[in-house]
Amino acid sequence: MDFGTGSPNYALAGGEKVPAAANGDVDAFTKYSGYIFEGGASSEAEFLNEYNIAAITAIYRRKPFLVFRRFVQIGTTFGQWFASRYLDSLQERSDEMFKVRAAELRLILVKLGPAFVKIAQAVSSRPDVIPPAYLVELSLLQDRITPFSTEVAFSMIEKELGCPIEVLFSEISPEPMAAASLGQVYQARLRSNGQVVAVKVQRPGVQAAISLDIFILRFLAGLVRRAGKLNTDLQAVLDEWASSLFREMDYKAEARNGLKFRELYGGLQDVFMPKMYMDRTSRRVLVMEWVEGKKLSEVKDLYLVEVGVYCSLSQLLEHGFYHADPHPGNLLMVLLDGKLAYLDFGMMGEFKQELRDGFIEACLHLVNRDFDALANDFITLGLLPPTAQKGEVTKALTDVFQNAVNKGVRNISFGDLSGNLGRTMYKFKFQIPSYFSLVIRSLAVLEGIAIGFNPEYKVLSSSYPWIARKVLTDSSPQLRSTLQTLLYKDGAFRMDRLESLLSESLRARTEESLTRNEVKNSDSDGEIKQVLSFTLTEKGSFVREILLQEFVKGIDALGLATLDSVTTVAASRLPISIPSSAFSVTDEDISNLRTLHRLLQLLSRLQKNETPSKEVRYASVEEAKIIPYREEASLVLYRMTSVQDFLPILTAIPELPSESQQQLLRLPADLAGKLLSRAVARTIRRLFV
């Protein structure tokens, strides 16, 4: 039943191929903390079907000596480590002992068990936050953990699945191929169909140990909140994390999550989701398709990081069902075809629609420096109480984020945004909703992996184009209202923001363009084809309506400017004065004419695949008066009658879907109808008002 050692590049469920304790040594956790579940000390907690803090509290209140022993063990273990660090500083050898203390901390976490290992894993993928020596050591917690006894593991497989090993599998590795904090993985071959599978077996007593540690940590969280007068309910945040951890320990639920995840995202280009075998899975044993690959953090493939960002955004903002534990051990490059494989679906999250929309709005308002609206977004997301003084919050957010945002969206990092936010959060009673840490972590981990080999990588730079496309095409009433507010201020159209959104959205990867060998279009119709594609579909109907309205306003203003020029010339040749109030050009008309000019310039630039190297600053109405509006009208007429400018559009039309072509054919009639309505309304208003 031995598969042999084979390739060293095995990785699954948070681990690599690891050496087993062949000499019979007991793993550190069992040796150091085994008293927690030996002799039935915590048997009740071991068989809880879900996270229930009331039930856990009831269990451990009846076991004060066990709780006290564990509390002392945790306190003395960390106390000795901190004392060593303090002595190092007194003896001025902190730098010399840095790597030693980092290794000691990793061993301490392994000894204390899964709860502490999981907490450490949450911060082990941030090279911009964690010192390098600690980062290296903590990353080892994602794998290379000493496995427990194979005899115990095989016994659990037979007990959980109700069959002898020989009946289930024709082959199975004699030692685990991977070991993690919650369980370990064996490679096997199903006797029924010969498929190579991974068999994940849960560590005995792990739920009991985690339950006890959560009980203690929850008590400490309450003390810290009261002592520090914090606004965030630390116990609620811990409960959310603990609840997801309990779900992770239910392998039956993990298999269902895997099936759902595969259904939602398995069709994405260069994304691989392993198959689950529900009929061979129980609460403590999981059988799934074997994946052979290398950790994403080791292959240093920035393209796969981009694939991961796209997939994560689809998870968070499209469907709201997301992988909440994407540490490097759970993200692999499949050796066979180079795809990005997701593993370990135990810790998943749900992101409600209103929160998804709120998150998108917050990103838009942040990038566009609308800090007053950002303060409202923080209330929507639950970061600020509704009673917060929004005027003062806006000023504080401006002070915190202004420098970071001034670098441009492509240069904003999570580190920039966190800046001095801590003091601001404390002052204005910020609170961290229970869902928030998991959502942010799912993106922060990807940025952490990427900057490990490309320090300049910014996940927001990769995310914002997707968000820009989303807000331009989404049918959500909330996002459409946000777009309307973003593009108009006091009735005036803000052309710079439309150009920013369009330019960024064209950088976004779509499901069709998510290919490793994608060649960027260099033809003159490359980007205009993308614009036409999404503005002529149902998804782009809202933006299409806005653009039509602005074109109508501009063409109407162009007509007025032309008539004004004609009547002015004619009047200058007549001996009498002719009133021209019906054709006079107002400041609003000048603004509309300038917007039309900018729209035509944008169209021309997109056709030439040009993008502005820096943010474009558009003149106000007052500044526009410096350029005579008649000259502006002449420039607009020149662009509108230039065949060369419209040729790329004409060549792109045959390549559009038939529905888009039909919509394009309807545009002239729509434009004419709107133009006529506006002209009639304006004439009536000027004649009778």
Coordinates of N, CA, C and O in Angstrom, one line a residue, residues 18-159:
V18 N 6.3 16.0 4.5 CA 7.0 16.2 5.7 C 7.5 14.8 6.2 O 6.9 13.8 6.0
P19 N 8.6 14.9 6.9 CA 9.1 13.6 7.5 C 8.3 13.2 8.7 O 8.0 14.0 9.5
A20 N 8.0 12.0 8.7 CA 7.2 11.5 9.9 C 8.1 11.2 11.0 O 9.3 11.1 10.9
A21 N 7.5 11.1 12.2 CA 8.3 10.8 13.4 C 8.6 9.3 13.4 O 8.0 8.5 14.2
A22 N 9.5 8.9 12.5 CA 9.7 7.4 12.4 C 10.3 6.8 13.6 O 10.2 5.6 13.8
N23 N 11.0 7.6 14.4 CA 11.6 7.0 15.6 C 10.6 6.9 16.8 O 11.0 6.6 17.9
G24 N 9.4 7.2 16.5 CA 8.4 7.1 17.6 C 8.2 8.3 18.5 O 7.5 8.2 19.4
D25 N 8.9 9.4 18.2 CA 8.8 10.6 19.0 C 7.4 11.1 18.9 O 6.7 11.1 17.9
V26 N 6.9 11.6 20.0 CA 5.5 12.2 20.1 C 5.7 13.6 19.6 O 6.6 14.3 20.0
D27 N 4.7 14.1 18.9 CA 4.8 15.5 18.4 C 4.7 16.5 19.6 O 4.1 16.1 20.6
A28 N 5.2 17.7 19.4 CA 5.4 18.6 20.5 C 4.0 19.0 21.1 O 4.0 19.1 22.3
F29 N 3.0 19.1 20.3 CA 1.7 19.5 20.9 C 1.2 18.5 21.8 O 0.7 18.8 23.0
T30 N 1.2 17.2 21.4 CA 0.7 16.1 22.2 C 1.5 16.0 23.5 O 1.0 15.8 24.6
K31 N 2.8 16.1 23.3 CA 3.7 16.0 24.5 C 3.5 17.1 25.5 O 3.5 16.9 26.7
Y32 N 3.3 18.3 25.0 CA 3.3 19.5 25.9 C 1.9 19.8 26.4 O 1.7 20.2 27.6
S33 N 0.8 19.5 25.6 CA -0.5 19.9 26.0 C -1.5 18.8 25.9 O -2.7 19.0 25.9
G34 N -1.0 17.6 25.9 CA -1.9 16.4 25.7 C -2.9 16.2 26.9 O -3.9 15.6 26.7
Y35 N -2.5 16.8 28.1 CA -3.4 16.6 29.2 C -4.8 17.2 29.0 O -5.7 16.9 29.7
I36 N -4.9 18.1 28.0 CA -6.2 18.8 27.8 C -7.3 17.8 27.4 O -8.4 18.0 27.9
F37 N -6.9 16.8 26.7 CA -8.0 15.9 26.2 C -7.7 14.4 26.6 O -8.5 13.6 26.2
E38 N -6.7 14.2 27.4 CA -6.5 12.8 27.8 C -7.4 12.5 29.0 O -7.8 13.3 29.8
G39 N -7.8 11.2 29.0 CA -8.7 10.7 30.1 C -10.1 11.4 30.0 O -10.7 11.4 31.1
G40 N -10.5 11.9 28.9 CA -11.8 12.5 28.8 C -12.0 13.8 29.4 O -13.1 14.3 29.7
A41 N -10.8 14.5 29.7 CA -10.9 15.8 30.4 C -11.8 16.8 29.7 O -12.4 17.6 30.3
S42 N -11.8 16.7 28.3 CA -12.6 17.7 27.6 C -13.4 17.0 26.5 O -13.6 17.5 25.4
S43 N -13.9 15.8 26.9 CA -14.6 15.0 25.9 C -15.8 15.7 25.4 O -16.2 15.5 24.2
E44 N -16.5 16.4 26.3 CA -17.7 17.1 25.9 C -17.5 18.1 24.8 O -18.2 18.2 23.8
A45 N -16.4 18.9 24.9 CA -16.0 19.9 24.0 C -15.6 19.3 22.6 O -15.8 19.9 21.6
E46 N -15.0 18.1 22.7 CA -14.5 17.5 21.5 C -15.7 17.1 20.5 O -15.5 17.1 19.3
F47 N -16.9 16.9 21.0 CA -18.0 16.5 20.2 C -19.1 17.5 20.0 O -20.2 17.2 19.6
L48 N -18.7 18.8 20.2 CA -19.7 19.9 19.8 C -19.8 19.9 18.3 O -18.8 19.9 17.6
N49 N -21.0 20.0 17.8 CA -21.2 20.1 16.3 C -20.9 21.4 15.7 O -20.8 21.6 14.5
E50 N -21.0 22.5 16.5 CA -20.7 23.8 16.0 C -20.2 24.7 17.2 O -20.3 24.3 18.4
Y51 N -19.7 25.9 16.8 CA -19.2 26.8 17.8 C -20.4 27.3 18.7 O -21.3 27.9 18.1
N52 N -20.3 27.1 20.0 CA -21.3 27.5 20.9 C -20.6 28.0 22.2 O -20.3 27.2 23.0
I53 N -20.4 29.3 22.3 CA -19.7 29.8 23.5 C -20.4 29.5 24.8 O -19.7 29.3 25.8
A54 N -21.7 29.5 24.8 CA -22.4 29.2 26.0 C -22.2 27.7 26.4 O -21.9 27.5 27.6
A55 N -22.2 26.8 25.5 CA -21.9 25.4 25.8 C -20.4 25.2 26.2 O -20.1 24.5 27.2
I56 N -19.5 25.9 25.6 CA -18.1 25.8 26.0 C -17.9 26.4 27.4 O -17.2 25.8 28.2
T57 N -18.5 27.5 27.6 CA -18.4 28.1 29.0 C -19.0 27.2 30.0 O -18.4 27.0 31.1
A58 N -20.1 26.6 29.7 CA -20.7 25.6 30.7 C -19.8 24.4 31.0 O -19.6 24.0 32.1
I59 N -19.1 24.0 29.9 CA -18.2 22.8 30.1 C -17.0 23.2 31.0 O -16.6 22.5 31.9
Y60 N -16.3 24.3 30.7 CA -15.1 24.6 31.4 C -15.3 25.3 32.7 O -14.3 25.4 33.5
R61 N -16.5 25.8 33.0 CA -16.7 26.3 34.4 C -16.8 25.2 35.3 O -16.6 25.4 36.5
R62 N -17.1 24.0 34.8 CA -17.1 22.8 35.7 C -15.7 22.2 35.8 O -15.5 21.2 36.5
K63 N -14.7 22.8 35.1 CA -13.3 22.2 35.2 C -12.3 23.3 35.5 O -11.4 23.6 34.7
P64 N -12.5 24.0 36.7 CA -11.6 25.1 37.0 C -10.1 24.8 37.1 O -9.3 25.6 36.7
F65 N -9.8 23.6 37.6 CA -8.4 23.2 37.7 C -7.7 23.0 36.3 O -6.6 23.4 36.1
L66 N -8.5 22.5 35.3 CA -8.0 22.3 34.0 C -7.8 23.7 33.3 O -6.7 24.0 32.7
V67 N -8.7 24.6 33.5 CA -8.6 26.0 33.0 C -7.4 26.7 33.6 O -6.6 27.4 32.9
F68 N -7.3 26.6 35.0 CA -6.2 27.2 35.7 C -4.8 26.7 35.2 O -3.9 27.5 34.9
R69 N -4.7 25.4 35.0 CA -3.5 24.8 34.6 C -3.1 25.3 33.2 O -2.0 25.6 32.9
R70 N -4.1 25.4 32.3 CA -3.8 25.8 30.9 C -3.5 27.3 30.9 O -2.6 27.8 30.2
F71 N -4.2 28.1 31.7 CA -3.9 29.5 31.8 C -2.5 29.8 32.3 O -1.7 30.6 31.7
V72 N -2.1 29.0 33.3 CA -0.7 29.2 33.9 C 0.3 28.7 32.8 O 1.4 29.3 32.6
Q73 N 0.0 27.6 32.1 CA 0.9 27.1 31.1 C 1.1 28.2 30.0 O 2.3 28.4 29.6
I74 N 0.0 28.8 29.5 CA 0.1 29.8 28.5 C 0.9 31.0 29.0 O 1.8 31.5 28.3
G75 N 0.6 31.5 30.2 CA 1.2 32.6 30.8 C 2.7 32.4 31.0 O 3.5 33.3 30.7
T76 N 3.1 31.3 31.6 CA 4.5 31.1 31.9 C 5.3 30.8 30.6 O 6.5 31.3 30.5
T77 N 4.7 30.2 29.6 CA 5.4 29.9 28.4 C 5.7 31.2 27.7 O 6.9 31.4 27.3
F78 N 4.7 32.1 27.5 CA 5.0 33.3 26.8 C 5.8 34.2 27.7 O 6.7 35.0 27.3
G79 N 5.6 34.1 29.0 CA 6.3 35.0 30.0 C 7.8 34.7 29.9 O 8.6 35.7 30.0
Q80 N 8.2 33.5 29.8 CA 9.6 33.1 29.7 C 10.2 33.7 28.4 O 11.4 34.2 28.4
W81 N 9.5 33.6 27.4 CA 10.0 34.1 26.1 C 10.2 35.7 26.1 O 11.2 36.2 25.7
F82 N 9.1 36.4 26.7 CA 9.3 37.8 26.8 C 10.4 38.2 27.7 O 11.1 39.2 27.5
A83 N 10.6 37.4 28.8 CA 11.7 37.7 29.7 C 13.0 37.6 29.0 O 13.9 38.4 29.3
S84 N 13.1 36.5 28.2 CA 14.4 36.4 27.4 C 14.6 37.5 26.5 O 15.8 38.0 26.4
R85 N 13.6 38.0 25.9 CA 13.7 39.2 25.0 C 14.1 40.4 25.8 O 15.0 41.2 25.3
Y86 N 13.6 40.5 27.0 CA 13.9 41.7 27.8 C 15.4 41.6 28.3 O 16.1 42.6 28.2
L87 N 15.8 40.4 28.7 CA 17.2 40.3 29.0 C 18.2 40.5 27.9 O 19.3 41.1 28.0
D88 N 17.7 40.1 26.7 CA 18.6 40.4 25.5 C 18.8 41.9 25.3 O 19.9 42.4 25.0
S89 N 17.7 42.7 25.5 CA 17.8 44.1 25.4 C 18.7 44.7 26.5 O 19.4 45.7 26.2
L90 N 18.6 44.2 27.7 CA 19.5 44.7 28.8 C 20.9 44.4 28.5 O 21.8 45.2 28.8
Q91 N 21.2 43.3 27.9 CA 22.6 42.9 27.6 C 23.0 43.3 26.2 O 24.1 43.0 25.8
E92 N 22.1 44.2 25.6 CA 22.5 44.8 24.3 C 22.9 43.7 23.2 O 23.8 43.9 22.5
R93 N 22.1 42.6 23.2 CA 22.3 41.6 22.2 C 21.0 41.1 21.5 O 20.9 40.0 21.1
S94 N 20.1 42.1 21.4 CA 18.8 41.8 20.8 C 19.0 41.4 19.3 O 18.4 40.4 18.9
D95 N 19.9 42.1 18.6 CA 20.1 41.8 17.2 C 20.7 40.4 17.0 O 20.4 39.7 16.1
E96 N 21.7 40.2 17.9 CA 22.4 38.9 17.9 C 21.5 37.7 18.1 O 21.6 36.7 17.5
M97 N 20.5 37.9 19.0 CA 19.6 36.8 19.4 C 18.3 36.8 18.6 O 17.4 36.0 18.9
F98 N 18.1 37.7 17.7 CA 16.9 37.9 17.0 C 16.4 36.6 16.4 O 15.2 36.2 16.6
K99 N 17.2 35.9 15.6 CA 16.8 34.7 14.9 C 16.5 33.6 15.9 O 15.6 32.8 15.7
V100 N 17.3 33.6 16.9 CA 17.1 32.5 18.0 C 15.7 32.7 18.6 O 15.0 31.7 18.8
R101 N 15.4 33.9 19.0 CA 14.1 34.1 19.6 C 12.9 33.9 18.7 O 11.9 33.4 19.1
A102 N 13.1 34.2 17.4 CA 12.1 33.9 16.4 C 11.8 32.4 16.3 O 10.7 31.9 16.3
A103 N 12.9 31.6 16.3 CA 12.7 30.1 16.3 C 12.1 29.6 17.5 O 11.2 28.7 17.5
E104 N 12.5 30.2 18.7 CA 11.8 29.8 19.9 C 10.3 30.1 19.9 O 9.5 29.3 20.5
L105 N 10.0 31.3 19.4 CA 8.5 31.6 19.3 C 7.8 30.6 18.5 O 6.7 30.2 18.9
R106 N 8.3 30.2 17.4 CA 7.6 29.2 16.5 C 7.4 27.9 17.3 O 6.3 27.3 17.3
L107 N 8.4 27.4 18.0 CA 8.3 26.2 18.8 C 7.3 26.4 19.9 O 6.6 25.4 20.2
I108 N 7.2 27.5 20.5 CA 6.2 27.8 21.6 C 4.8 27.7 21.0 O 3.9 27.1 21.6
L109 N 4.6 28.3 19.9 CA 3.3 28.2 19.2 C 2.9 26.8 18.9 O 1.7 26.4 19.1
V110 N 3.8 26.0 18.4 CA 3.6 24.6 18.1 C 3.2 23.8 19.3 O 2.3 23.0 19.4
K111 N 3.9 24.1 20.4 CA 3.6 23.4 21.7 C 2.3 23.8 22.2 O 1.5 22.9 22.7
L112 N 1.9 25.0 22.1 CA 0.6 25.5 22.6 C -0.6 25.1 21.8 O -1.7 25.1 22.3
G113 N -0.3 24.7 20.5 CA -1.4 24.1 19.8 C -2.0 24.9 18.7 O -1.7 26.0 18.4
P114 N -3.1 24.3 18.1 CA -3.7 24.8 16.9 C -4.2 26.2 17.0 O -4.1 27.0 16.0
A115 N -4.8 26.6 18.1 CA -5.4 27.9 18.2 C -4.3 29.0 18.0 O -4.5 30.0 17.3
F116 N -3.2 28.8 18.7 CA -2.1 29.8 18.6 C -1.4 29.7 17.2 O -0.9 30.7 16.7
V117 N -1.3 28.5 16.7 CA -0.7 28.4 15.3 C -1.6 29.1 14.3 O -1.1 29.8 13.4
K118 N -2.9 29.0 14.4 CA -3.8 29.6 13.5 C -3.7 31.2 13.6 O -3.8 31.9 12.6
I119 N -3.6 31.7 14.8 CA -3.4 33.1 15.0 C -2.1 33.6 14.3 O -2.1 34.6 13.7
A120 N -1.1 32.8 14.5 CA 0.2 33.2 13.9 C 0.2 33.1 12.4 O 0.8 34.0 11.7
Q121 N -0.5 32.1 11.9 CA -0.7 32.0 10.4 C -1.3 33.3 9.8 O -1.0 33.6 8.7
A122 N -2.2 33.9 10.6 CA -2.9 35.0 10.1 C -2.0 36.2 9.8 O -2.3 37.1 9.0
V123 N -0.8 36.2 10.4 CA 0.1 37.4 10.2 C 1.4 36.9 9.5 O 2.3 37.7 9.4
S124 N 1.5 35.7 9.1 CA 2.7 35.1 8.6 C 3.0 35.4 7.2 O 3.9 34.9 6.6
S125 N 2.1 36.1 6.5 CA 2.2 36.4 5.1 C 2.4 37.9 4.8 O 2.1 38.3 3.7
R126 N 2.9 38.6 5.8 CA 3.0 40.0 5.6 C 4.5 40.5 5.8 O 4.9 40.9 6.9
P127 N 5.3 40.4 4.8 CA 6.7 40.7 4.9 C 6.9 42.2 5.1 O 8.0 42.7 5.5
D128 N 5.9 43.0 4.9 CA 6.0 44.5 5.2 C 5.6 44.8 6.6 O 5.8 45.9 7.0
V129 N 5.1 43.8 7.4 CA 4.7 44.0 8.7 C 5.6 43.2 9.7 O 6.0 43.7 10.8
I130 N 5.9 42.0 9.4 CA 6.6 41.1 10.2 C 8.1 41.1 9.9 O 8.5 41.1 8.8
P131 N 9.0 41.2 10.9 CA 10.4 41.2 10.7 C 10.8 39.9 9.9 O 10.2 38.9 10.2
P132 N 11.8 40.0 9.0 CA 12.1 38.8 8.2 C 12.4 37.5 9.0 O 11.9 36.5 8.6
A133 N 13.2 37.6 10.1 CA 13.5 36.4 10.8 C 12.2 35.7 11.3 O 12.1 34.5 11.3
Y134 N 11.3 36.5 11.9 CA 10.0 36.0 12.4 C 9.2 35.5 11.2 O 8.4 34.5 11.4
L135 N 9.2 36.2 10.1 CA 8.4 35.8 8.9 C 8.8 34.4 8.5 O 8.0 33.5 8.2
V136 N 10.1 34.2 8.4 CA 10.6 32.8 8.0 C 10.1 31.8 8.9 O 9.6 30.7 8.5
E137 N 10.2 32.0 10.2 CA 9.9 31.0 11.2 C 8.4 30.8 11.2 O 7.9 29.6 11.3
L138 N 7.6 31.9 11.2 CA 6.1 31.7 11.3 C 5.6 31.0 10.0 O 4.5 30.4 10.0
S139 N 6.2 31.3 8.9 CA 5.8 30.6 7.6 C 5.9 29.1 7.7 O 5.2 28.4 7.0
L140 N 6.8 28.6 8.6 CA 7.0 27.2 8.8 C 5.7 26.6 9.5 O 5.5 25.4 9.4
L141 N 4.9 27.4 10.1 CA 3.7 26.9 10.8 C 2.7 26.5 9.8 O 1.7 25.9 10.1
Q142 N 2.9 26.9 8.5 CA 1.9 26.5 7.5 C 2.2 25.1 7.0 O 1.5 24.5 6.2
D143 N 3.3 24.6 7.4 CA 3.7 23.2 7.0 C 4.8 22.7 8.0 O 5.1 23.4 9.0
R144 N 5.3 21.5 7.7 CA 6.4 20.9 8.5 C 6.1 20.8 10.0 O 7.0 20.7 10.8
I145 N 4.8 20.7 10.4 CA 4.5 20.4 11.7 C 4.6 18.9 11.9 O 4.1 18.1 11.1
T146 N 5.2 18.5 13.0 CA 5.3 17.0 13.2 C 4.0 16.3 13.3 O 3.1 16.7 14.0
P147 N 3.8 15.3 12.5 CA 2.5 14.6 12.4 C 2.3 13.7 13.7 O 3.2 13.4 14.4
F148 N 1.0 13.4 13.9 CA 0.7 12.5 15.0 C 0.8 11.0 14.4 O 1.1 10.8 13.2
S149 N 0.6 10.1 15.2 CA 0.8 8.7 14.9 C -0.1 8.2 13.7 O -1.3 8.5 13.6
T150 N 0.5 7.6 12.7 CA -0.2 7.0 11.6 C -1.1 5.9 12.0 O -2.2 5.8 11.4
E151 N -0.8 5.2 13.0 CA -1.6 4.1 13.5 C -2.9 4.7 14.0 O -4.0 4.2 13.7
V152 N -2.8 5.8 14.7 CA -4.0 6.5 15.2 C -4.8 7.1 14.0 O -6.1 7.0 14.0
A153 N -4.1 7.6 13.1 CA -4.8 8.2 11.9 C -5.6 7.1 11.1 O -6.8 7.3 10.8
F154 N -5.0 6.0 10.9 CA -5.6 4.9 10.1 C -6.8 4.4 10.9 O -7.9 4.1 10.3
S155 N -6.7 4.3 12.2 CA -7.8 3.8 13.0 C -9.0 4.8 12.9 O -10.1 4.4 12.9
M156 N -8.7 6.1 12.9 CA -9.7 7.1 12.8 C -10.4 7.0 11.4 O -11.6 7.2 11.3
I157 N -9.7 6.8 10.4 CA -10.2 6.7 9.0 C -11.2 5.5 9.0 O -12.4 5.6 8.5
E158 N -10.8 4.4 9.6 CA -11.7 3.2 9.6 C -13.0 3.4 10.4 O -14.1 3.0 10.0
K159 N -12.8 4.1 11.5 CA -13.9 4.4 12.4 C -14.9 5.4 11.8 O -16.1 5.2 11.9

